[in-house]
mmCIF file of C-alpha atoms in Angstrom:
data_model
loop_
_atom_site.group_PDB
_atom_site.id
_atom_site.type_symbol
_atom_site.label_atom_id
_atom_site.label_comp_id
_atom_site.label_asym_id
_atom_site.label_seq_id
_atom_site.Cartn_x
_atom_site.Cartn_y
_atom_site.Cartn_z
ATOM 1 C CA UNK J 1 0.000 0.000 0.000
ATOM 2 C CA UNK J 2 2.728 2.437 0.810
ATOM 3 C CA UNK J 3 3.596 2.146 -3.085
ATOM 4 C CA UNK J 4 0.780 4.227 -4.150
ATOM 5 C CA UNK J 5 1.444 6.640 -6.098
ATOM 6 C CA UNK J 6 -0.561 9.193 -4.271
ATOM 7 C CA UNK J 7 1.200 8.267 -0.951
ATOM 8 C CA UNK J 8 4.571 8.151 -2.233
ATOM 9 C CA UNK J 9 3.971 11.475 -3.757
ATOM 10 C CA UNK J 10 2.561 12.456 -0.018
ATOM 11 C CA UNK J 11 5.094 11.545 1.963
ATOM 12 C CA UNK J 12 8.230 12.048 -0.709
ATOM 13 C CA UNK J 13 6.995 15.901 -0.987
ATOM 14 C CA UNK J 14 6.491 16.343 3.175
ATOM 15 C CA UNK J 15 9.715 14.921 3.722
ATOM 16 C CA UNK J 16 11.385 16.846 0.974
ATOM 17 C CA UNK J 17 9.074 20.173 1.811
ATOM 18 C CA UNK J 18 10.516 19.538 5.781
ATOM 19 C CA UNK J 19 14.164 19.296 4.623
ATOM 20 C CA UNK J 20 13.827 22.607 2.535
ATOM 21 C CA UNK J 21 12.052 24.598 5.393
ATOM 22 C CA UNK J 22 14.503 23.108 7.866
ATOM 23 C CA UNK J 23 17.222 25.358 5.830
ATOM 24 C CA UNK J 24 15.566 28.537 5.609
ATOM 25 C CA UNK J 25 14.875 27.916 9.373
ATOM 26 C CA UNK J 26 18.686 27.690 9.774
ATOM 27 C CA UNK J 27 19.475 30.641 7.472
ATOM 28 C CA UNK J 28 15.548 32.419 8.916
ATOM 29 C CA UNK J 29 17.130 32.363 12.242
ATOM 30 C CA UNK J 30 20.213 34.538 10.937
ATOM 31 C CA UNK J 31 17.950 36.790 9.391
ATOM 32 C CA UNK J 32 15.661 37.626 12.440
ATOM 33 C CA UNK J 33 18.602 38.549 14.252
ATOM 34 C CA UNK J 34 21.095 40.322 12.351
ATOM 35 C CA UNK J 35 18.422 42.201 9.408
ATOM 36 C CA UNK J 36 19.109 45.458 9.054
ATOM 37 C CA UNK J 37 17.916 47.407 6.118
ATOM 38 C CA UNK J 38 19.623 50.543 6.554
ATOM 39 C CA UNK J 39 22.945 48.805 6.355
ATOM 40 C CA UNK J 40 25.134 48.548 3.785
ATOM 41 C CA UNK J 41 27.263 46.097 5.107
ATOM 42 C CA UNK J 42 28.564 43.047 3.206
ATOM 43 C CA UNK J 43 26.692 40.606 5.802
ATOM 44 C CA UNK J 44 23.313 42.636 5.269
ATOM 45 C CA UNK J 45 24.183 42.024 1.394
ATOM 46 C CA UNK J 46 24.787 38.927 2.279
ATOM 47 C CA UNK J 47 21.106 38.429 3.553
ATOM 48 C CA UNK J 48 19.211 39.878 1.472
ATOM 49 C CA UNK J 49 20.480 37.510 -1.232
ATOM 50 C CA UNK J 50 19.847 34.624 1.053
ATOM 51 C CA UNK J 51 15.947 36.014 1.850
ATOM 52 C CA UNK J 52 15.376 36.675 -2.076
ATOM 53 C CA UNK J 53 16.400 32.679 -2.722
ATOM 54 C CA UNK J 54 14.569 31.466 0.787
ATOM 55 C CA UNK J 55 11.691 33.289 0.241
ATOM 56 C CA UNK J 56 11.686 31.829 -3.741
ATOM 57 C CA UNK J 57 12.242 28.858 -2.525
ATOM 58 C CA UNK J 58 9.301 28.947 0.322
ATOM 59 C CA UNK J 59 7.006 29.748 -2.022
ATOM 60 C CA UNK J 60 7.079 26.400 -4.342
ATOM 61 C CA UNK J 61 7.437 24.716 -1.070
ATOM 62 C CA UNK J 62 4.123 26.065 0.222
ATOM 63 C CA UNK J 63 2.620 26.006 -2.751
ATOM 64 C CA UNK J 64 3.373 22.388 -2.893
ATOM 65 C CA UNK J 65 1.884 22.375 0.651
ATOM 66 C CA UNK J 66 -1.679 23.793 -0.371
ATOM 67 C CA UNK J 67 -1.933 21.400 -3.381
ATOM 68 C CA UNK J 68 -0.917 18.471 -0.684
ATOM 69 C CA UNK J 69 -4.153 19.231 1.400
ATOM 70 C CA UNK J 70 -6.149 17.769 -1.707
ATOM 71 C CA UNK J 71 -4.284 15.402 -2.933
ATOM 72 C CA UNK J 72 -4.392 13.818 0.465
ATOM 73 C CA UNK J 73 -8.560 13.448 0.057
ATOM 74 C CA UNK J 74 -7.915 12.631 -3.760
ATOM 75 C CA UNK J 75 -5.457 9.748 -1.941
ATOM 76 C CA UNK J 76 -7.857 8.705 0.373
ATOM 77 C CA UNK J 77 -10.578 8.425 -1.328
ATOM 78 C CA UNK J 78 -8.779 6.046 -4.541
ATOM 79 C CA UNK J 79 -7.590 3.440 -1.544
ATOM 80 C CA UNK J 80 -10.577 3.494 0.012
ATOM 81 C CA UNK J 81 -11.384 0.321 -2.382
ATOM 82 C CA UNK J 82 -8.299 -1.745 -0.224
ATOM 83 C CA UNK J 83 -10.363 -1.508 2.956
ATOM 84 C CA UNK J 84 -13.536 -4.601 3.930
ATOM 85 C CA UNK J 85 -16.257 -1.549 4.541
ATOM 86 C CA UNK J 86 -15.155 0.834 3.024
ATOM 87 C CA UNK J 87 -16.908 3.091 0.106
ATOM 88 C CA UNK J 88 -15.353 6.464 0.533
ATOM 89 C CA UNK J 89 -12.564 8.288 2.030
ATOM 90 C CA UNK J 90 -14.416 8.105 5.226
ATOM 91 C CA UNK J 91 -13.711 4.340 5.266
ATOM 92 C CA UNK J 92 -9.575 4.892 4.698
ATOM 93 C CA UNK J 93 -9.601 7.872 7.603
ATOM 94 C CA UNK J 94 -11.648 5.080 9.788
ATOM 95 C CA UNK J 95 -9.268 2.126 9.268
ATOM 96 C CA UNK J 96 -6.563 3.968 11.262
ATOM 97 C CA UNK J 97 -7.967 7.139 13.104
ATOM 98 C CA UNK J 98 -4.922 9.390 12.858
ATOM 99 C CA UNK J 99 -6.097 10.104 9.175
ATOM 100 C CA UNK J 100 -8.281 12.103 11.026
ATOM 101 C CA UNK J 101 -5.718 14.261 12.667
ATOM 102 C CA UNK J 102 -3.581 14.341 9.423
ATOM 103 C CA UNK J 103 -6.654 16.151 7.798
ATOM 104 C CA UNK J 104 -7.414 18.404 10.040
ATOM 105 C CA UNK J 105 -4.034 19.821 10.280
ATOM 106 C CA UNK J 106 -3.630 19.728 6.404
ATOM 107 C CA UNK J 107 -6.864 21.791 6.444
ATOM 108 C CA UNK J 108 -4.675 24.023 9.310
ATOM 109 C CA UNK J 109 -1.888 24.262 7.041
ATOM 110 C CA UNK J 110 -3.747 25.302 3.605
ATOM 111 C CA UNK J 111 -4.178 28.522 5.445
ATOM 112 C CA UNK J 112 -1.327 29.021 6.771
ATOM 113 C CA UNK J 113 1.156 28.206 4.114
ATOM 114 C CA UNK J 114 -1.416 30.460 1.758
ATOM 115 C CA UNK J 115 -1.030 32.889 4.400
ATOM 116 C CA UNK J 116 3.140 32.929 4.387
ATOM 117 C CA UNK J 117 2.896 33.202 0.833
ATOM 118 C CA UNK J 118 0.698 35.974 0.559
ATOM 119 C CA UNK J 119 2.716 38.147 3.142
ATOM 120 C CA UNK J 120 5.882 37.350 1.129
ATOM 121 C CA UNK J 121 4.207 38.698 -1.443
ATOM 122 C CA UNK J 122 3.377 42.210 0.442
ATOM 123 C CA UNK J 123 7.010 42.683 1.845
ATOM 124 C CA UNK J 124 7.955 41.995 -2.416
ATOM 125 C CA UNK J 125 6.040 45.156 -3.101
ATOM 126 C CA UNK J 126 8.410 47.402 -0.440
ATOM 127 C CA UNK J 127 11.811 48.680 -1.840
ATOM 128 C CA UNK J 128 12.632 48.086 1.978
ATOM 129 C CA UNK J 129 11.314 44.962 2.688
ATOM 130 C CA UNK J 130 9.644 45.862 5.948
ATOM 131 C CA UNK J 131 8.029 42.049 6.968
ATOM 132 C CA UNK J 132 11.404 40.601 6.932
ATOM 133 C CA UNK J 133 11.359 39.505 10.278
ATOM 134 C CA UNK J 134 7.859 38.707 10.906
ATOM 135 C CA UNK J 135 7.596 36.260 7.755
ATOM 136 C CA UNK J 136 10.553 34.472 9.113
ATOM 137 C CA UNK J 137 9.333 34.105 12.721
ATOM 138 C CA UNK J 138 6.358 32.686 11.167
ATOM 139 C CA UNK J 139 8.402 30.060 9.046
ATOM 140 C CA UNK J 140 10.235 29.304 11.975
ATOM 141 C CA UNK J 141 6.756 28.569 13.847
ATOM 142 C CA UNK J 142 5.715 26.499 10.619
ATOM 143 C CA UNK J 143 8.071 24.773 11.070
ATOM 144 C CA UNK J 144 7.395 21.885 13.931
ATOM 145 C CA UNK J 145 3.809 21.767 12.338
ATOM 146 C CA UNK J 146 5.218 20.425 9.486
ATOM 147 C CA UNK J 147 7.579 18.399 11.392
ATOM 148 C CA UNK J 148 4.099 17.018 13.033
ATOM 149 C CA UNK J 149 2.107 16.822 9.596
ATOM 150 C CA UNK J 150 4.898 13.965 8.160
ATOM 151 C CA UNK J 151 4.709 12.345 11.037
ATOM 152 C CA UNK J 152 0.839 11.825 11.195
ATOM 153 C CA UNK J 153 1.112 11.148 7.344
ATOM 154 C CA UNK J 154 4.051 8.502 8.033
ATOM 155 C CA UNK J 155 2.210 6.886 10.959
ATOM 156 C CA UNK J 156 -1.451 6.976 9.285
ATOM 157 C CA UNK J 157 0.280 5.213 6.161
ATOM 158 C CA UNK J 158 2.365 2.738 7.623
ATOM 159 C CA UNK J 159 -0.960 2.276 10.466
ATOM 160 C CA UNK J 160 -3.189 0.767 7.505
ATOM 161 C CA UNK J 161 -4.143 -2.717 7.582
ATOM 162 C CA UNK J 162 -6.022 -4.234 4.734
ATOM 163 C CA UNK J 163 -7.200 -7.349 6.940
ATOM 164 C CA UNK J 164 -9.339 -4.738 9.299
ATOM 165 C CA UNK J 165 -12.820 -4.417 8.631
ATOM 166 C CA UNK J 166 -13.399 -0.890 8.544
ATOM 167 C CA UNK J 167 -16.660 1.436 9.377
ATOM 168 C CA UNK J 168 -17.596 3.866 6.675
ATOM 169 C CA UNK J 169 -20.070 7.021 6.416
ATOM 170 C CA UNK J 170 -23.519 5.333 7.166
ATOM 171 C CA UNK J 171 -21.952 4.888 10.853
ATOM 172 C CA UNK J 172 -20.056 7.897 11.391
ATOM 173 C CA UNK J 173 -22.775 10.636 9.866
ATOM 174 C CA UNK J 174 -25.318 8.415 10.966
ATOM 175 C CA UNK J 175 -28.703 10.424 12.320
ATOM 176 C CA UNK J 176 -28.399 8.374 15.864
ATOM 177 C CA UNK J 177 -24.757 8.955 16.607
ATOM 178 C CA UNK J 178 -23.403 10.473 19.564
ATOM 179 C CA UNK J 179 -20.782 12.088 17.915
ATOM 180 C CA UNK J 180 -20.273 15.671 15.664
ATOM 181 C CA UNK J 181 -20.712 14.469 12.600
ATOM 182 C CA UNK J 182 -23.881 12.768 13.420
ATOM 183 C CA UNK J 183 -24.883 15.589 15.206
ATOM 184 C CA UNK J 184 -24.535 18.010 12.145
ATOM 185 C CA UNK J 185 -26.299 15.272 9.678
ATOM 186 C CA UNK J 186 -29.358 15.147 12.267
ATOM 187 C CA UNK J 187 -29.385 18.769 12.112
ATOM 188 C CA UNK J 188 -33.017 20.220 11.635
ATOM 189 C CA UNK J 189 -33.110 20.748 7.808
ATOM 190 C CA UNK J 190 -34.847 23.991 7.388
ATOM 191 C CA UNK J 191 -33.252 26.190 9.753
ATOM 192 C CA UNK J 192 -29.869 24.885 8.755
ATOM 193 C CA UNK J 193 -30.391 26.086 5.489
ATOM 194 C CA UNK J 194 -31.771 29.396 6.623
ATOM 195 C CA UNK J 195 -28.597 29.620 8.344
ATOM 196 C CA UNK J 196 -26.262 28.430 5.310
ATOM 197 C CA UNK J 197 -28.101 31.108 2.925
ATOM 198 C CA UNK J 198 -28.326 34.172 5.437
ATOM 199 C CA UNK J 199 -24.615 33.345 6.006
ATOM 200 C CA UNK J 200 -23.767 33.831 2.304
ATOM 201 C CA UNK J 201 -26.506 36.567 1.900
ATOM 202 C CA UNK J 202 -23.905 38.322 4.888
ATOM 203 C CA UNK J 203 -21.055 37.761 3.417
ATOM 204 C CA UNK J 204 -21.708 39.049 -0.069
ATOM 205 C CA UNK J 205 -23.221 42.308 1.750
ATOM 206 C CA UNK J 206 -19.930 42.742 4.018
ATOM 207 C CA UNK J 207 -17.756 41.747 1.139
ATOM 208 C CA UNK J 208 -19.355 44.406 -1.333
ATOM 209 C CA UNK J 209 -19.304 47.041 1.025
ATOM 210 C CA UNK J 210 -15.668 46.206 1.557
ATOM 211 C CA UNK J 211 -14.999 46.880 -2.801
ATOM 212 C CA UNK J 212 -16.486 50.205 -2.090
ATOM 213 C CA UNK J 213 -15.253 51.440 1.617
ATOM 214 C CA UNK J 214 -11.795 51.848 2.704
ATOM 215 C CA UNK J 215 -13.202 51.205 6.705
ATOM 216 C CA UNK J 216 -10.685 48.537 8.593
ATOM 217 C CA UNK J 217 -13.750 47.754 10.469
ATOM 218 C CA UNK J 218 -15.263 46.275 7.186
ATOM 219 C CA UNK J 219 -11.795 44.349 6.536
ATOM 220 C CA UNK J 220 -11.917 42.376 9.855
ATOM 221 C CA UNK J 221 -15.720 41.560 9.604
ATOM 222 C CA UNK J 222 -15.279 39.936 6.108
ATOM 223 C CA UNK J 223 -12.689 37.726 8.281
ATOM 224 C CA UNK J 224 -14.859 36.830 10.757
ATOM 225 C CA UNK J 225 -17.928 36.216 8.573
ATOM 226 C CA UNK J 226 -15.463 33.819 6.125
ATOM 227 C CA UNK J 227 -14.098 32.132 8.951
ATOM 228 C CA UNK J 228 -17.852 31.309 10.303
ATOM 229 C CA UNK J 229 -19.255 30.713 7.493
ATOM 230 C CA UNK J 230 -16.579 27.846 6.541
ATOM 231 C CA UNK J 231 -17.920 26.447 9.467
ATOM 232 C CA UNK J 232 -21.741 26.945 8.820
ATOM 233 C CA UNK J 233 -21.117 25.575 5.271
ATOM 234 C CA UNK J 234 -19.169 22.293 6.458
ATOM 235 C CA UNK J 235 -22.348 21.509 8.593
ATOM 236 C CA UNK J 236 -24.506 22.450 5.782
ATOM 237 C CA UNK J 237 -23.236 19.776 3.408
ATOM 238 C CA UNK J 238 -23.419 17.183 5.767
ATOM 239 C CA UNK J 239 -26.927 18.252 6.779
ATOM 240 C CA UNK J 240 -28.799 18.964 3.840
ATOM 241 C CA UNK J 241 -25.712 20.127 0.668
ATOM 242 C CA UNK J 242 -25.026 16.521 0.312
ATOM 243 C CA UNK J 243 -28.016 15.008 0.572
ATOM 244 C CA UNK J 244 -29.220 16.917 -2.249
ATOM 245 C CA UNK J 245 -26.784 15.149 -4.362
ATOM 246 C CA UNK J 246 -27.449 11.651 -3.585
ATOM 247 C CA UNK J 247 -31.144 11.919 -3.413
ATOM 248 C CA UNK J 248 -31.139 9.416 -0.180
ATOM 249 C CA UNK J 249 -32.098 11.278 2.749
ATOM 250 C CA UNK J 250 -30.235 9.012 5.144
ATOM 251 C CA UNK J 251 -27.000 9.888 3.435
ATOM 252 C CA UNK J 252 -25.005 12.084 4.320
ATOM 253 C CA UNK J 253 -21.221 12.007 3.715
ATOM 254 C CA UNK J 254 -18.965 14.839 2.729
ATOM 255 C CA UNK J 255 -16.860 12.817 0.688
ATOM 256 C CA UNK J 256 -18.860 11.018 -1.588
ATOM 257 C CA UNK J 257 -19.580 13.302 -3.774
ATOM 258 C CA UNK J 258 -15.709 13.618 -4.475
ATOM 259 C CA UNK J 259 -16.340 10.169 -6.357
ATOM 260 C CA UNK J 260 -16.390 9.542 -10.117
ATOM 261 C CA UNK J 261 -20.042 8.406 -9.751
ATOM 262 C CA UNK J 262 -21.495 11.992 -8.547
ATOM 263 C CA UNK J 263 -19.088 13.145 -11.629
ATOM 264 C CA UNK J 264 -16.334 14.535 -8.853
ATOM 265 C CA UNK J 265 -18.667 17.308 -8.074
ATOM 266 C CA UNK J 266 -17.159 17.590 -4.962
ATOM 267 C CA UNK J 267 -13.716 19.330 -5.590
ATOM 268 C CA UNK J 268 -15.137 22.516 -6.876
ATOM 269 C CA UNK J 269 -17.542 22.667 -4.539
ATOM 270 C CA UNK J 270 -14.509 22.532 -1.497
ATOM 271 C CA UNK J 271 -12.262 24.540 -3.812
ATOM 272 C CA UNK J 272 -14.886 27.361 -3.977
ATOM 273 C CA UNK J 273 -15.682 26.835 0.374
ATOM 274 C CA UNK J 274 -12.223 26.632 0.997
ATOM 275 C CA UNK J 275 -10.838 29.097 -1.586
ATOM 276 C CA UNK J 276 -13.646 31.497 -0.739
ATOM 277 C CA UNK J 277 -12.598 31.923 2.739
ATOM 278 C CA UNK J 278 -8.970 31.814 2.504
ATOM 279 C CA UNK J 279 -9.277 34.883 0.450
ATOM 280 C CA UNK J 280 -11.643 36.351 2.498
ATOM 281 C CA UNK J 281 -9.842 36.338 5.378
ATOM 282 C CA UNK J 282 -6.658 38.013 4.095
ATOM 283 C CA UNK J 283 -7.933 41.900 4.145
ATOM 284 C CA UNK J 284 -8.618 41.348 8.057
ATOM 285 C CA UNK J 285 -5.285 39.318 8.429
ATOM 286 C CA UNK J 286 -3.428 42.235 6.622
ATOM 287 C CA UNK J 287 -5.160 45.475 8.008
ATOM 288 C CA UNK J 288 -3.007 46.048 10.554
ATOM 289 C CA UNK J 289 0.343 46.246 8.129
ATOM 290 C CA UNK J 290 -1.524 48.973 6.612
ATOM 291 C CA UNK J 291 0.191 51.090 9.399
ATOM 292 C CA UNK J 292 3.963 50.367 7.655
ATOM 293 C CA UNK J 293 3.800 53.440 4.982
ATOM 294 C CA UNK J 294 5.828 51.854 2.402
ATOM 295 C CA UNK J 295 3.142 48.759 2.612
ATOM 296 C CA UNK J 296 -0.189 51.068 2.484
ATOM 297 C CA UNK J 297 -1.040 51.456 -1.060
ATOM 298 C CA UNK J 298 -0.003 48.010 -2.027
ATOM 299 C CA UNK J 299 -1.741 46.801 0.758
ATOM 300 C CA UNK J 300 -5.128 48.599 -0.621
ATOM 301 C CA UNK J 301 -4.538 47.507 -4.122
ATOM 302 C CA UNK J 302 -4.526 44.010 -3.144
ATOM 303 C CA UNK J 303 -7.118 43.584 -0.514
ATOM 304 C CA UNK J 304 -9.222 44.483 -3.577
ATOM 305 C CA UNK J 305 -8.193 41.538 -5.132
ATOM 306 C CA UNK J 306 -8.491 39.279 -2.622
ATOM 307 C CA UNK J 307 -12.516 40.491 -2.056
ATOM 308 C CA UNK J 308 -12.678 39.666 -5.913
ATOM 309 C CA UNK J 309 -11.497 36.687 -5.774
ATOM 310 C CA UNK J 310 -12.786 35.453 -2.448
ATOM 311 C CA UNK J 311 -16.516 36.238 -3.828
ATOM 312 C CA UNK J 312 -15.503 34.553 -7.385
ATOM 313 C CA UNK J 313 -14.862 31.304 -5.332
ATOM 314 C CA UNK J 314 -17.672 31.782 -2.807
ATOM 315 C CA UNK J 315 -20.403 32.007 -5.829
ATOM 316 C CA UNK J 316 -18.332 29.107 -7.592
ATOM 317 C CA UNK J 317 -19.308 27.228 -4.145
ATOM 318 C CA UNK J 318 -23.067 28.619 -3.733
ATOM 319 C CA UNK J 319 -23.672 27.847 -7.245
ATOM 320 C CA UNK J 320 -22.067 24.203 -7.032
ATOM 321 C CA UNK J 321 -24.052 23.393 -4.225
ATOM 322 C CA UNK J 322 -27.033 24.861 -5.126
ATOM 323 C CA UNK J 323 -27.934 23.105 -8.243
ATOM 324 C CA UNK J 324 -29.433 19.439 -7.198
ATOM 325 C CA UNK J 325 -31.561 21.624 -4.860
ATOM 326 C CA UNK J 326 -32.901 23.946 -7.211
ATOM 327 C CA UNK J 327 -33.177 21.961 -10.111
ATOM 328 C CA UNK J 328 -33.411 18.358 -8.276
ATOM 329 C CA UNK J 329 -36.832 16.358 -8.189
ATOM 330 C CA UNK J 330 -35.850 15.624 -4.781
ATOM 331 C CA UNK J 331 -36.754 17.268 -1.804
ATOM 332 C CA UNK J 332 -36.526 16.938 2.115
ATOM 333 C CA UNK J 333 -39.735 18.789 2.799
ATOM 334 C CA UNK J 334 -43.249 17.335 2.258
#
């Protein structure tokens, strides 16, 4: 099993994204100590050649690091078929339980690696480089989370045993469950969904006043309203979103619909939830920098941007999810 391409390619790129973030710690370390803009000193030279390659270098790495969140569910889900029980990716995450801790901190890490790159990306648009420091402290706190990440993927891997029988969805997002998932697929139908459109009604209002007011307020209230939402909408496909999908009302796993047979409808409906709200918490993340003068107008240009492309995912992911229910013979009411 550990042959697979899709875990070979997991592990091989965490081990390999570890030993390339373990030296820009080194050299990050250096940097955070000694940086000093105003110098012209052969060992501030020195560093700002080494911080141009590191923070080149960082961003493949990360990159690499966002596109590793997915392919871990694509993974899952395409040796779910090696498992007695199993039918999804909930099956593979079941037959050893740390899967379950190595997706929720690749879910962690999406944001944050997006986040690193997006600051290195500010401090590029400074002739004096002003986030030096703070993106490297943040690398350098990365840095054992990563450490932890190929270690859960290393010990969920090597934990799988084809022999087990494993438990799949109809268990774990069961209606009569004691647990959260069963708990958000037992939610009541109707006011979940009430919830799940006034959300996005409220975040489409905050996020167009935002294209139109320069108010910091407005900035840090998208933020909030993405983050909650993400969570709103999670519970919403497991309540009613997927449901909708495979016309059983007993159903109600969030990874089915990443399968061939529900023609992989499922990836851009978590790209648009999950790119939605990664750019939609950015102009609250980054209002604060706006106080660094050399960062201010780049700062503004951007955050426009990110609104623009935080609401193109966001309707990407309404519109996804919407369909089977609007156009659907099926129905959970009456």
């Amino acid at each position: 099993m550990i042959l697979h391409p899709g875990i070979l390619a997991l592990i091989g790129g965490s081990a390999f994204l570890l030993l390339m973030t373990f030296f820009a710690v080194l050299h990050g370390v250096t940097i955070v100590r000694k940086w000093d803009f105003a110098s012209s000193s052969a060992e501030q030279i020195s560093l700002e050649r080494k911080t141009y390659l590191i923070s080149t270098i960082m961003n493949y790495v990360l990159g690499f690091q966002i596109a590793a969140a997915f392919l871990f569910v694509f993974t899952l889900d395409d040796i779910h078929r090696l498992f007695v029980g199993a039918m999804c990716a909930t099956g593979s995450l079941n037959a050893n339980p740390v899967g379950w801790y190595a997706l929720c901190l690749k879910i962690v890490l999406f944001f944050l690696s997006g986040i690193w790159i997006a600051l290195n990306h500010i401090d590029g648009k400074a002739e004096d480089y002003p986030l030096v420091r703070p993106k490297y402290v943040l690398l350098i706190l990365l840095f054992p989370l990563f450490c932890l990440d190929l270690y859960l993927l290393v010990r969920y891997f090597l934990g799988l045993d084809p022999v087990v029988i494993t438990s799949c969805c109809g268990s774990l997002f069961g209606d009569s469950g004691d647990r959260v998932a069963s708990t958000m697929a037992s939610l009541p139908v109707l006011p979940t969904m009430a919830t799940f459109y006034g959300g996005i009604l409220l975040y489409f209002v905050v996020a167009g006043l935002c294209l139109y007011s320069g108010r910091g307020i407005l900035r840090y209230a998208l933020s909030g309203v993405s983050v909650g939402l993400l969570f709103v909408s999670i519970a919403s496909v497991i309540s009613f979103i997927s449901v909708y999908f495979y016309e059983l009302p007993t159903h109600h796993c969030p990874f089915d619909i990443l399968q061939a047979g529900y023609h992989f409808v499922g990836y851009p409906l978590y790209v648009g939830m999950f790119g939605g709200t990664f750019f939609g918490i950015l102009p609250g993340c980054f209002q604060g920098l706006k106080k660094i003068g050399t960062l201010q107008e780049a700062i503004c240009n951007l955050e426009r941007t990110y609104v623009r492309l935080s609401m193109g995912f966001m309707i990407l992911f309404v519109l996804v999810s919407s369909y089977p229910v609007v156009t659907g013979e099926f129905t959970l009411f009456g």
